[in-house]
Short mmCIF file of C-alpha atoms in Angstrom, two decimals:
data_model
loop_
_atom_site.label_atom_id
_atom_site.label_comp_id
_atom_site.label_asym_id
_atom_site.label_seq_id
_atom_site.Cartn_x
_atom_site.Cartn_y
_atom_site.Cartn_z
CA MET A 1416 -141.64 -82.87 -7.28
CA ALA A 1417 -144.16 -83.61 -10.02
CA PRO A 1418 -143.09 -83.73 -13.68
CA LYS A 1419 -143.72 -80.60 -15.69
CA SER A 1420 -146.21 -82.37 -17.92
CA ALA A 1421 -148.37 -83.35 -14.98
CA LYS A 1422 -151.23 -81.01 -14.20
CA LYS A 1423 -151.91 -80.03 -10.61
CA ARG A 1424 -155.12 -79.53 -8.74
CA LYS A 1425 -156.40 -79.00 -5.23
CA VAL A 1426 -158.15 -81.83 -3.45
CA GLU A 1427 -161.89 -81.52 -2.98
CA GLY A 1428 -163.96 -83.29 -0.34
CA GLU A 1429 -164.16 -87.06 -0.76
CA GLN A 1430 -166.57 -89.69 0.49
CA GLU A 1431 -165.83 -90.47 4.12
CA ALA A 1432 -164.71 -94.01 4.86
CA SER A 1433 -165.32 -95.15 8.43
CA THR A 1434 -162.62 -97.80 8.75
CA SER A 1435 -159.86 -98.02 11.32
CA SER A 1436 -156.16 -97.83 10.43
CA GLU A 1437 -155.78 -101.27 12.00
CA ASP A 1438 -157.97 -102.75 9.26
CA VAL A 1439 -155.83 -100.99 6.66
CA LYS A 1440 -152.71 -102.60 8.12
CA LYS A 1441 -154.33 -106.03 8.04
CA SER A 1442 -155.32 -105.48 4.43
CA ARG A 1443 -151.67 -104.82 3.46
CA GLU A 1444 -150.68 -108.11 5.06
CA THR A 1445 -152.96 -110.17 2.82
CA ARG A 1446 -151.42 -111.82 -0.21
CA GLU A 1447 -152.26 -109.83 -3.32
CA THR A 1448 -151.82 -112.88 -5.56
CA THR A 1449 -154.75 -114.62 -3.87
CA ASN A 1450 -156.84 -111.59 -2.98
CA GLY A 1451 -160.17 -112.15 -4.70
CA PHE A 1452 -161.14 -108.49 -4.28
CA GLU A 1453 -158.01 -107.16 -5.96
CA THR A 1454 -158.22 -109.51 -8.94
CA PHE A 1455 -161.87 -108.61 -9.41
CA ILE A 1456 -161.70 -104.85 -9.00
CA ASN A 1457 -158.45 -104.28 -10.94
CA PHE A 1458 -159.24 -106.33 -14.04
CA PRO A 1459 -158.09 -104.52 -17.23
CA LEU A 1460 -161.25 -104.40 -19.33
CA ASP A 1461 -160.36 -103.96 -23.00
CA GLU A 1462 -162.63 -103.61 -26.02
CA PRO A 1463 -162.77 -107.35 -26.92
CA ALA A 1464 -163.71 -108.15 -23.32
CA LYS A 1465 -166.48 -105.53 -23.34
CA ALA A 1466 -167.82 -106.89 -26.61
CA LEU A 1467 -167.91 -110.40 -25.16
CA LEU A 1468 -169.63 -109.37 -21.93
CA SER A 1469 -172.15 -107.09 -23.63
CA GLN A 1470 -173.86 -110.00 -25.35
CA SER A 1471 -176.06 -112.59 -23.69
CA ALA A 1472 -174.25 -115.22 -21.64
CA SER A 1473 -175.90 -117.93 -23.76
CA ASN A 1474 -173.57 -116.96 -26.63
CA ARG A 1475 -170.39 -117.63 -24.65
CA THR A 1476 -168.32 -120.78 -24.28
CA ILE A 1477 -169.89 -123.27 -21.87
CA LYS A 1478 -168.10 -125.83 -19.72
CA ARG A 1479 -170.01 -128.45 -17.73
CA HIS A 1480 -169.03 -129.60 -14.25
CA ALA A 1481 -170.74 -132.52 -12.49
CA ILE A 1482 -171.04 -133.12 -8.74
CA GLN A 1483 -172.28 -136.53 -7.70
CA GLY A 1484 -175.67 -136.28 -6.04
CA TYR A 1485 -176.04 -132.57 -6.71
CA GLY A 1486 -176.33 -132.19 -10.47
CA LYS A 1487 -174.38 -130.12 -12.97
CA PHE A 1488 -172.90 -126.64 -13.02
CA LEU A 1489 -172.74 -124.78 -16.33
CA GLU A 1490 -169.84 -122.34 -16.47
CA TYR A 1491 -170.25 -119.50 -18.96
CA LYS A 1492 -166.81 -118.13 -19.71
CA GLY A 1493 -165.94 -114.61 -18.63
CA ALA A 1494 -163.44 -112.15 -20.07
CA GLY A 1495 -160.38 -113.78 -18.48
CA GLN A 1496 -158.31 -116.48 -20.14
CA ASP A 1497 -158.05 -118.86 -17.19
CA GLU A 1498 -160.70 -121.41 -16.28
CA LEU A 1499 -161.95 -120.22 -12.92
CA PHE A 1500 -164.48 -122.70 -11.61
CA ASP A 1501 -163.56 -126.22 -10.48
CA PRO A 1502 -166.05 -127.69 -7.97
CA ASN A 1503 -163.77 -130.66 -7.29
CA VAL A 1504 -161.16 -128.41 -5.65
CA LYS A 1505 -161.83 -127.39 -2.06
CA LEU A 1506 -160.67 -123.86 -1.23
CA THR A 1507 -160.39 -122.03 2.09
CA PRO A 1508 -161.24 -118.43 3.04
CA GLU A 1509 -157.55 -117.67 3.52
CA SER A 1510 -156.89 -118.47 -0.14
CA PHE A 1511 -159.05 -115.46 -1.06
CA GLY A 1512 -157.28 -112.98 1.22
CA TRP A 1513 -159.77 -113.06 4.11
CA SER A 1514 -158.52 -111.72 7.42
CA GLU A 1515 -157.86 -114.20 10.19
CA LYS A 1516 -160.72 -112.91 12.34
CA LEU A 1517 -163.21 -113.00 9.48
CA ALA A 1518 -162.19 -116.53 8.51
CA THR A 1519 -162.46 -117.69 12.14
CA ASN A 1520 -165.92 -116.19 12.66
CA PHE A 1521 -167.10 -117.66 9.37
CA GLY A 1522 -165.71 -121.09 10.27
CA ASN A 1523 -167.47 -121.05 13.64
CA LEU A 1524 -170.75 -120.04 12.01
CA ILE A 1525 -170.54 -122.78 9.37
CA GLU A 1526 -169.71 -125.43 11.97
CA SER A 1527 -172.83 -124.53 13.96
CA GLU A 1528 -175.07 -125.20 10.95
CA VAL A 1529 -176.21 -128.43 9.38
CA TYR A 1530 -175.50 -128.34 5.65
CA PRO A 1531 -177.15 -131.25 3.81
CA ASN A 1532 -174.52 -131.48 1.08
CA GLU A 1533 -170.89 -130.54 1.69
CA PRO A 1534 -169.86 -130.66 -2.01
CA GLU A 1535 -172.73 -128.25 -2.69
CA ARG A 1536 -171.42 -125.86 -0.06
CA ASP A 1537 -167.87 -126.03 -1.41
CA ALA A 1538 -169.03 -125.34 -4.98
CA VAL A 1539 -171.21 -122.39 -3.92
CA PHE A 1540 -168.39 -121.01 -1.74
CA GLN A 1541 -165.87 -121.20 -4.57
CA ALA A 1542 -168.10 -119.52 -7.16
CA ILE A 1543 -169.09 -116.71 -4.77
CA CYS A 1544 -165.57 -115.97 -3.52
CA LYS A 1545 -164.24 -115.91 -7.09
CA TYR A 1546 -166.76 -113.14 -7.83
CA MET A 1547 -168.56 -115.20 -10.45
CA ASP A 1548 -172.24 -114.60 -11.07
CA LEU A 1549 -174.15 -117.55 -9.62
CA TYR A 1550 -177.58 -119.14 -9.88
CA ALA A 1551 -177.87 -121.91 -7.28
CA VAL A 1552 -180.83 -124.21 -6.62
CA THR A 1553 -180.78 -125.31 -2.99
CA SER A 1554 -183.23 -126.02 -0.20
CA SER A 1555 -180.73 -125.05 2.49
CA LYS A 1556 -180.40 -121.57 4.00
CA GLU A 1557 -176.77 -121.92 5.03
CA TYR A 1558 -175.66 -120.29 1.79
CA ARG A 1559 -176.57 -117.04 3.55
CA SER A 1560 -173.54 -117.45 5.79
CA ILE A 1561 -171.33 -117.77 2.70
CA TYR A 1562 -172.55 -114.69 0.87
CA THR A 1563 -172.73 -112.68 4.11
CA ALA A 1564 -169.07 -113.38 4.91
CA HIS A 1565 -168.08 -112.71 1.29
CA LEU A 1566 -169.95 -109.41 1.36
CA MET A 1567 -168.22 -108.44 4.60
CA ASN A 1568 -164.80 -109.28 3.15
CA HIS A 1569 -165.58 -107.15 0.11
CA LEU A 1570 -166.61 -104.20 2.28
CA ILE A 1571 -163.42 -104.43 4.36
CA HIS A 1572 -161.15 -104.32 1.32
CA TYR A 1573 -163.23 -101.62 -0.36
CA LYS A 1574 -163.15 -99.33 2.67
CA ASN A 1575 -159.46 -100.01 3.31
CA ARG A 1576 -158.68 -98.87 -0.22
CA ILE A 1577 -160.58 -95.61 0.31
CA VAL A 1578 -158.76 -94.96 3.60
CA LYS A 1579 -155.35 -95.68 2.05
CA ASN A 1580 -156.00 -93.42 -0.93
CA LYS A 1581 -157.30 -90.67 1.34
CA GLN A 1582 -154.07 -90.83 3.31
CA LYS A 1583 -152.05 -90.49 0.10
CA LEU A 1584 -154.03 -87.42 -0.94
CA GLU A 1585 -153.66 -85.82 2.48
CA ALA A 1586 -149.92 -86.48 2.45
CA ALA A 1587 -149.62 -84.85 -0.97
CA LYS A 1588 -151.81 -81.95 0.14
CA THR A 1589 -149.37 -81.05 2.90
CA GLN A 1590 -146.79 -80.43 0.17
CA GLY A 1591 -149.08 -78.04 -1.67
CA GLU A 1592 -150.94 -78.84 -4.86
CA ILE A 1593 -151.57 -82.41 -5.96
CA PRO A 1594 -150.48 -83.79 -9.38
CA GLU A 1595 -153.33 -84.65 -11.72
CA ASP A 1596 -151.89 -88.10 -12.45
CA LEU A 1597 -151.96 -88.92 -8.72
CA VAL A 1598 -155.61 -87.95 -8.47
CA GLU A 1599 -156.42 -90.09 -11.53
CA SER A 1600 -154.64 -93.11 -10.03
CA LEU A 1601 -156.61 -92.84 -6.78
CA ARG A 1602 -160.12 -93.06 -8.22
CA ASP A 1603 -161.79 -95.62 -5.99
CA GLN A 1604 -165.51 -94.87 -5.56
CA GLY A 1605 -168.85 -94.94 -7.32
CA PHE A 1606 -171.46 -92.25 -7.79
CA VAL A 1607 -173.12 -93.08 -4.46
CA ARG A 1608 -172.12 -94.92 -1.29
CA PRO A 1609 -174.35 -98.06 -1.39
CA ILE A 1610 -172.38 -100.88 -3.03
CA ALA A 1611 -174.49 -103.93 -2.11
CA LEU A 1612 -178.18 -104.78 -2.52
CA VAL A 1613 -179.72 -107.75 -0.73
CA LEU A 1614 -183.30 -108.61 -1.73
CA CYS A 1615 -185.36 -110.79 0.64
CA PRO A 1616 -189.07 -111.66 0.37
CA PHE A 1617 -190.00 -111.27 4.06
CA LYS A 1618 -188.82 -109.45 7.15
CA LYS A 1619 -187.98 -112.77 8.81
CA ASP A 1620 -185.41 -113.43 6.08
CA ALA A 1621 -183.93 -109.97 6.50
CA TYR A 1622 -183.74 -110.58 10.24
CA ASP A 1623 -181.85 -113.82 9.65
CA PHE A 1624 -179.38 -112.01 7.38
CA VAL A 1625 -178.65 -109.36 10.02
CA GLN A 1626 -178.14 -112.02 12.70
CA ARG A 1627 -175.60 -113.80 10.49
CA LEU A 1628 -173.91 -110.47 9.73
CA LYS A 1629 -173.53 -109.81 13.46
CA LYS A 1630 -171.92 -113.23 13.96
CA ILE A 1631 -169.55 -112.63 11.07
CA ILE A 1632 -168.47 -109.25 12.49
CA TYR A 1633 -168.38 -109.97 16.21
CA GLY A 1634 -168.12 -113.75 16.44
CA ASP A 1635 -168.59 -114.95 20.01
CA ASP A 1636 -167.76 -111.53 21.47
CA SER A 1637 -170.46 -110.49 23.93
CA LYS A 1638 -169.60 -106.81 23.47
CA THR A 1639 -171.37 -105.72 20.33
CA GLU A 1640 -172.27 -102.23 19.20
CA VAL A 1641 -175.39 -102.28 17.05
CA TRP A 1642 -177.28 -99.05 16.51
CA ASN A 1643 -181.09 -99.14 16.73
CA SER A 1644 -181.06 -102.80 17.74
CA HIS A 1645 -184.23 -102.47 19.86
CA ARG A 1646 -186.12 -100.86 17.00
CA PHE A 1647 -184.90 -103.58 14.66
CA GLU A 1648 -186.05 -106.35 17.00
CA ALA A 1649 -189.47 -104.74 17.38
CA GLU A 1650 -190.09 -104.15 13.67
CA PHE A 1651 -188.59 -107.33 12.21
CA THR A 1652 -189.80 -109.88 14.77
CA GLY A 1653 -193.13 -108.40 15.89
CA GLY A 1654 -196.34 -109.93 14.57
CA ALA A 1655 -194.72 -113.31 14.04
CA LYS A 1656 -196.98 -116.33 13.55
CA ASP A 1657 -196.42 -119.49 15.59
CA LEU A 1658 -197.51 -122.68 13.82
CA THR A 1659 -195.62 -125.22 15.93
CA ASP A 1660 -198.87 -126.71 17.28
CA LYS A 1661 -200.31 -127.19 13.77
CA VAL A 1662 -199.30 -130.82 13.37
CA ASP A 1663 -201.49 -131.31 10.30
CA LEU A 1664 -199.57 -128.78 8.20
CA PRO A 1665 -196.60 -129.79 6.01
CA GLU A 1666 -193.19 -128.63 7.22
CA ASP A 1667 -192.56 -126.41 4.19
CA HIS A 1668 -195.97 -124.77 4.76
CA LYS A 1669 -195.06 -124.03 8.37
CA GLU A 1670 -191.67 -122.64 7.39
CA LEU A 1671 -193.24 -120.31 4.85
CA LEU A 1672 -196.02 -118.92 7.03
CA GLU A 1673 -194.51 -118.71 10.49
CA GLY A 1674 -192.44 -115.70 11.49
CA ASN A 1675 -192.80 -112.10 10.35
CA ASN A 1676 -194.15 -112.24 6.79
CA ASP A 1677 -194.26 -108.51 6.11
CA ASP A 1678 -193.19 -108.13 2.47
CA CYS A 1679 -192.81 -104.33 2.35
CA PHE A 1680 -189.64 -103.09 4.02
CA ARG A 1681 -186.29 -101.44 3.31
CA LEU A 1682 -183.34 -101.06 5.63
CA GLY A 1683 -180.07 -99.19 5.26
CA ILE A 1684 -177.00 -100.77 6.88
CA ALA A 1685 -173.64 -99.07 7.40
CA ILE A 1686 -170.49 -100.62 8.85
CA SER A 1687 -168.03 -98.36 10.64
CA LYS A 1688 -165.02 -99.73 12.50
CA LYS A 1689 -166.63 -102.15 14.98
CA THR A 1690 -170.10 -100.63 14.77
CA LEU A 1691 -173.06 -102.04 12.88
CA LYS A 1692 -175.48 -99.24 12.05
CA LEU A 1693 -179.07 -100.17 11.27
CA PHE A 1694 -181.73 -97.84 9.85
CA GLU A 1695 -179.13 -95.56 8.30
CA PRO A 1696 -180.26 -93.14 5.56
CA PHE A 1697 -179.82 -94.84 2.22
CA HIS A 1698 -177.28 -92.32 0.91
CA LEU A 1699 -175.08 -93.08 3.95
CA SER A 1700 -175.50 -96.87 3.82
CA ASP A 1701 -173.15 -99.55 2.55
CA ILE A 1702 -175.83 -102.26 2.23
CA LEU A 1703 -179.44 -101.88 1.12
CA LEU A 1704 -181.56 -104.67 2.61
CA CYS A 1705 -185.01 -104.56 1.02
CA SER A 1706 -187.99 -106.51 -0.19
CA PRO A 1707 -188.77 -106.14 -3.91
CA LEU A 1708 -191.97 -104.24 -3.13
CA GLY A 1709 -190.32 -101.98 -0.57
CA LEU A 1710 -187.51 -101.03 -2.92
CA ARG A 1711 -189.72 -100.49 -5.94
CA MET A 1712 -191.83 -97.98 -3.99
CA ILE A 1713 -188.88 -95.58 -3.73
CA LEU A 1714 -187.59 -96.17 -7.26
CA ASN A 1715 -190.62 -95.21 -9.31
CA GLY A 1716 -193.49 -95.29 -6.85
CA ASP A 1717 -195.43 -92.90 -4.67
CA GLU A 1718 -192.61 -92.55 -2.14
CA GLY A 1719 -189.97 -91.12 -4.44
CA ARG A 1720 -187.65 -91.69 -7.36
CA GLU A 1721 -184.33 -92.71 -5.86
CA ASN A 1722 -182.95 -94.68 -8.81
CA HIS A 1723 -179.52 -93.14 -8.32
CA LEU A 1724 -179.06 -95.26 -5.18
CA LEU A 1725 -178.56 -98.33 -7.41
CA SER A 1726 -176.07 -96.75 -9.80
CA SER A 1727 -172.87 -98.02 -8.13
CA LEU A 1728 -173.77 -101.49 -6.87
CA GLN A 1729 -170.91 -103.99 -6.80
CA MET A 1730 -172.96 -106.89 -5.46
CA VAL A 1731 -176.64 -107.82 -5.97
CA ILE A 1732 -178.10 -110.78 -4.06
CA ILE A 1733 -181.56 -112.24 -4.68
CA ASP A 1734 -182.43 -114.51 -1.76
CA ARG A 1735 -185.35 -116.97 -2.09
CA ALA A 1736 -186.30 -116.03 -5.62
CA ASP A 1737 -188.96 -118.76 -5.66
CA ILE A 1738 -190.96 -116.81 -3.06
CA MET A 1739 -190.54 -113.55 -4.97
CA LEU A 1740 -191.94 -115.29 -8.03
CA GLN A 1741 -195.14 -115.95 -6.07
CA GLN A 1742 -195.28 -112.32 -4.93
CA ASN A 1743 -194.74 -110.26 -8.09
CA TRP A 1744 -191.79 -110.91 -10.38
CA GLU A 1745 -192.41 -107.60 -12.14
CA HIS A 1746 -190.85 -105.85 -9.13
CA ILE A 1747 -187.57 -107.63 -9.86
CA THR A 1748 -187.53 -106.71 -13.54
CA LEU A 1749 -188.22 -103.05 -12.78
CA ILE A 1750 -185.49 -102.98 -10.13
CA PHE A 1751 -182.96 -104.35 -12.61
CA ASP A 1752 -183.93 -101.66 -15.08
CA SER A 1753 -182.63 -99.12 -12.54
CA ILE A 1754 -179.44 -100.93 -11.51
CA HIS A 1755 -176.26 -99.29 -12.90
CA SER A 1756 -178.23 -96.56 -14.64
CA GLN A 1757 -176.53 -93.17 -14.87
CA PRO A 1758 -177.72 -91.05 -11.90
CA THR A 1759 -179.30 -87.66 -12.33
CA LYS A 1760 -177.74 -86.40 -9.09
CA ILE A 1761 -174.60 -87.31 -7.14
CA ASP A 1762 -173.16 -86.07 -3.85
CA THR A 1763 -169.62 -87.45 -4.09
CA ASP A 1764 -166.51 -85.80 -5.50
CA ILE A 1765 -166.43 -86.62 -9.21
CA SER A 1766 -162.62 -86.79 -9.13
CA ARG A 1767 -162.87 -89.88 -6.89
CA VAL A 1768 -165.36 -91.72 -9.14
CA ARG A 1769 -163.81 -94.63 -11.01
CA ASN A 1770 -163.71 -94.38 -14.79
CA LEU A 1771 -165.61 -97.64 -15.17
CA TYR A 1772 -168.72 -95.90 -13.78
CA LEU A 1773 -168.23 -92.87 -16.01
CA GLU A 1774 -167.80 -95.09 -19.07
CA GLY A 1775 -170.83 -97.29 -18.32
CA ASN A 1776 -168.84 -100.45 -17.50
CA ALA A 1777 -170.23 -100.91 -13.97
CA PRO A 1778 -172.19 -104.13 -14.81
CA HIS A 1779 -168.91 -105.90 -15.63
CA PHE A 1780 -167.56 -105.18 -12.14
CA SER A 1781 -170.67 -106.25 -10.26
CA GLN A 1782 -171.56 -109.71 -8.95
CA LEU A 1783 -175.09 -111.14 -9.21
CA LEU A 1784 -176.17 -114.02 -6.94
CA LEU A 1785 -179.57 -115.71 -7.15
CA PHE A 1786 -180.77 -118.49 -4.84
CA SER A 1787 -183.96 -120.50 -5.20
CA LYS A 1788 -185.47 -123.80 -4.08
CA HIS A 1789 -186.39 -124.81 -7.62
CA GLN A 1790 -185.63 -124.00 -11.23
CA ASN A 1791 -187.64 -121.57 -13.31
CA GLU A 1792 -187.19 -120.20 -16.80
CA LEU A 1793 -187.59 -116.64 -15.50
CA PHE A 1794 -184.57 -117.11 -13.24
CA TRP A 1795 -182.54 -118.46 -16.14
CA ALA A 1796 -183.62 -115.57 -18.37
CA LEU A 1797 -182.71 -112.98 -15.73
CA MET A 1798 -179.25 -114.44 -15.17
CA LEU A 1799 -178.44 -114.88 -18.86
CA GLU A 1800 -179.46 -111.29 -19.57
CA LYS A 1801 -178.22 -109.41 -16.49
CA ALA A 1802 -175.17 -111.41 -15.34
CA LYS A 1803 -172.30 -109.39 -16.85
CA SER A 1804 -169.39 -109.97 -14.44
CA HIS A 1805 -166.04 -110.31 -16.19
CA LYS A 1806 -165.38 -113.36 -14.00
CA GLY A 1807 -168.10 -115.36 -15.76
CA LEU A 1808 -171.36 -117.05 -14.82
CA VAL A 1809 -172.15 -120.36 -13.09
CA MET A 1810 -175.63 -121.87 -13.47
CA HIS A 1811 -176.82 -124.88 -11.49
CA GLN A 1812 -178.79 -127.74 -13.04
CA PRO A 1813 -180.01 -129.96 -10.17
CA ILE A 1814 -181.03 -133.58 -10.46
CA LEU A 1815 -184.80 -133.85 -10.95
CA LYS A 1816 -185.94 -137.02 -9.21
CA GLY A 1817 -189.64 -136.78 -10.09
CA ASN A 1818 -192.67 -137.75 -8.00
CA LEU A 1819 -193.92 -141.02 -9.53
CA SER A 1820 -192.23 -143.07 -6.83
CA MET A 1821 -194.20 -141.15 -4.19
CA ILE A 1822 -197.61 -142.40 -5.42
CA ASP A 1823 -199.05 -144.66 -2.71
CA VAL A 1824 -201.40 -146.70 -4.96
CA PRO A 1825 -199.89 -147.65 -8.34
CA CYS A 1826 -202.20 -146.71 -11.19
CA CYS A 1827 -202.42 -148.09 -14.70
CA GLN A 1828 -203.70 -145.43 -17.07
CA GLU A 1829 -205.45 -146.56 -20.27
CA LEU A 1830 -206.62 -144.37 -23.13
CA HIS A 1831 -209.61 -145.59 -25.21
CA ARG A 1832 -210.66 -144.13 -28.54
CA PHE A 1833 -214.15 -144.45 -30.02
CA SER A 1834 -215.85 -143.14 -33.15
CA VAL A 1835 -218.51 -140.44 -33.06
CA PRO A 1836 -220.72 -139.91 -36.16
CA LYS A 1837 -221.78 -136.42 -35.08
CA GLY A 1838 -220.10 -133.92 -32.81
CA SER A 1839 -223.43 -133.01 -31.24
CA THR A 1840 -223.93 -136.58 -29.94
CA GLN A 1841 -220.43 -137.13 -28.49
CA SER A 1842 -221.61 -136.98 -24.87
CA ASP A 1843 -224.25 -139.67 -25.41
CA GLU A 1844 -221.82 -141.82 -27.41
CA ARG A 1845 -219.20 -141.57 -24.65
CA LEU A 1846 -221.74 -142.75 -22.04
CA ASN A 1847 -222.87 -145.66 -24.23
CA TYR A 1848 -219.25 -146.67 -24.78
CA PHE A 1849 -218.59 -146.93 -21.05
CA ARG A 1850 -221.78 -148.98 -20.66
CA THR A 1851 -220.77 -151.56 -23.27
CA VAL A 1852 -217.01 -151.88 -22.66
CA LYS A 1853 -215.59 -153.66 -19.63
CA ILE A 1854 -213.16 -151.49 -17.69
CA TRP A 1855 -211.10 -153.51 -15.25
CA ILE A 1856 -210.21 -151.80 -11.99
CA PHE A 1857 -207.28 -153.18 -10.03
CA PHE A 1858 -206.78 -152.42 -6.38
#
């Protein structure tokens, strides 16, 4: 029986969570002390922590980590007291509370890929699984497997929590009215259902992400249930360019141009039990997979103003930012202006919305990942301004080798200075100078 001081209320409809009770049981079996999701989502954010995270990351304490052959990582301290990032320590998926099946499928996927630098992979894996904001400079695409598996693990724990809390409310409902303090303790959702945003420059990159997601979910199982798979294959692989016979083109040029290069798309993805649902309506999706242009068109473009869809994101991933820079970086800045903004309309039960969303603290419980082939000051500026996770920020400084050693014919550059009496005669004086002075040319 509830205490007299506790208010009572009837339960209203809550957001439906399509997760099996078997997954809930597996979630209980994970070790809470090492569960990355639990430590991230349940962090007690006090006023000093909010004050620290509200300012630019450049004003925080910085610790430098070096990896031989890969460069340096700059760790900007978060709100916690412990030092989180240590690239010299190799961690496993099990240490973060991953299920056995998820860890196995991820291990098989990683083993099938050729990663050029294992220390790089371990450092990226550690930062991502510890929910730290990350800016990584890498020419490899295998990091997609890491963030895809991490995203899947986050979704499993998130949905399991909703199912468990729903069961508690239903059990209390059978006894009549529900205490107010119980309802307050079971707040577990955002304003809207989408909790992850993955930005890719082309459809071929989005296709690769979905293929990796299927391998993470189903592994080697031949029985897969993917909704609208034929439509997805037709729209995201059709019109592909084949440049394999163009032997005179550089390899990076071929990689960029071949495949489906459509840069205007958006795809809603929902995960329910063992079903992967593609082309779901955005308000019923767990993951929004979009190009910057495609997403901007529904935020403040001709096709609608759906800014509320980005109000409850817990993970934002920018894949191949160097390509997006060549497209239109303004799309990215406008998208980030809408992320975690207070929505003008919501469809969920307000009693299930977590207080952190109501109080405007959502950016501190959201992870931002940015991957690029090269450094750029715009990437640094975006991360330093928008990376607000209470776990801290990790920025990569790669080794710049330069291109002088790649010059086939060594050149000796000389600078000659000569006097000109009048500015109007400088062209004639320059020609006369070259006529009278010997210039030695070495081959």
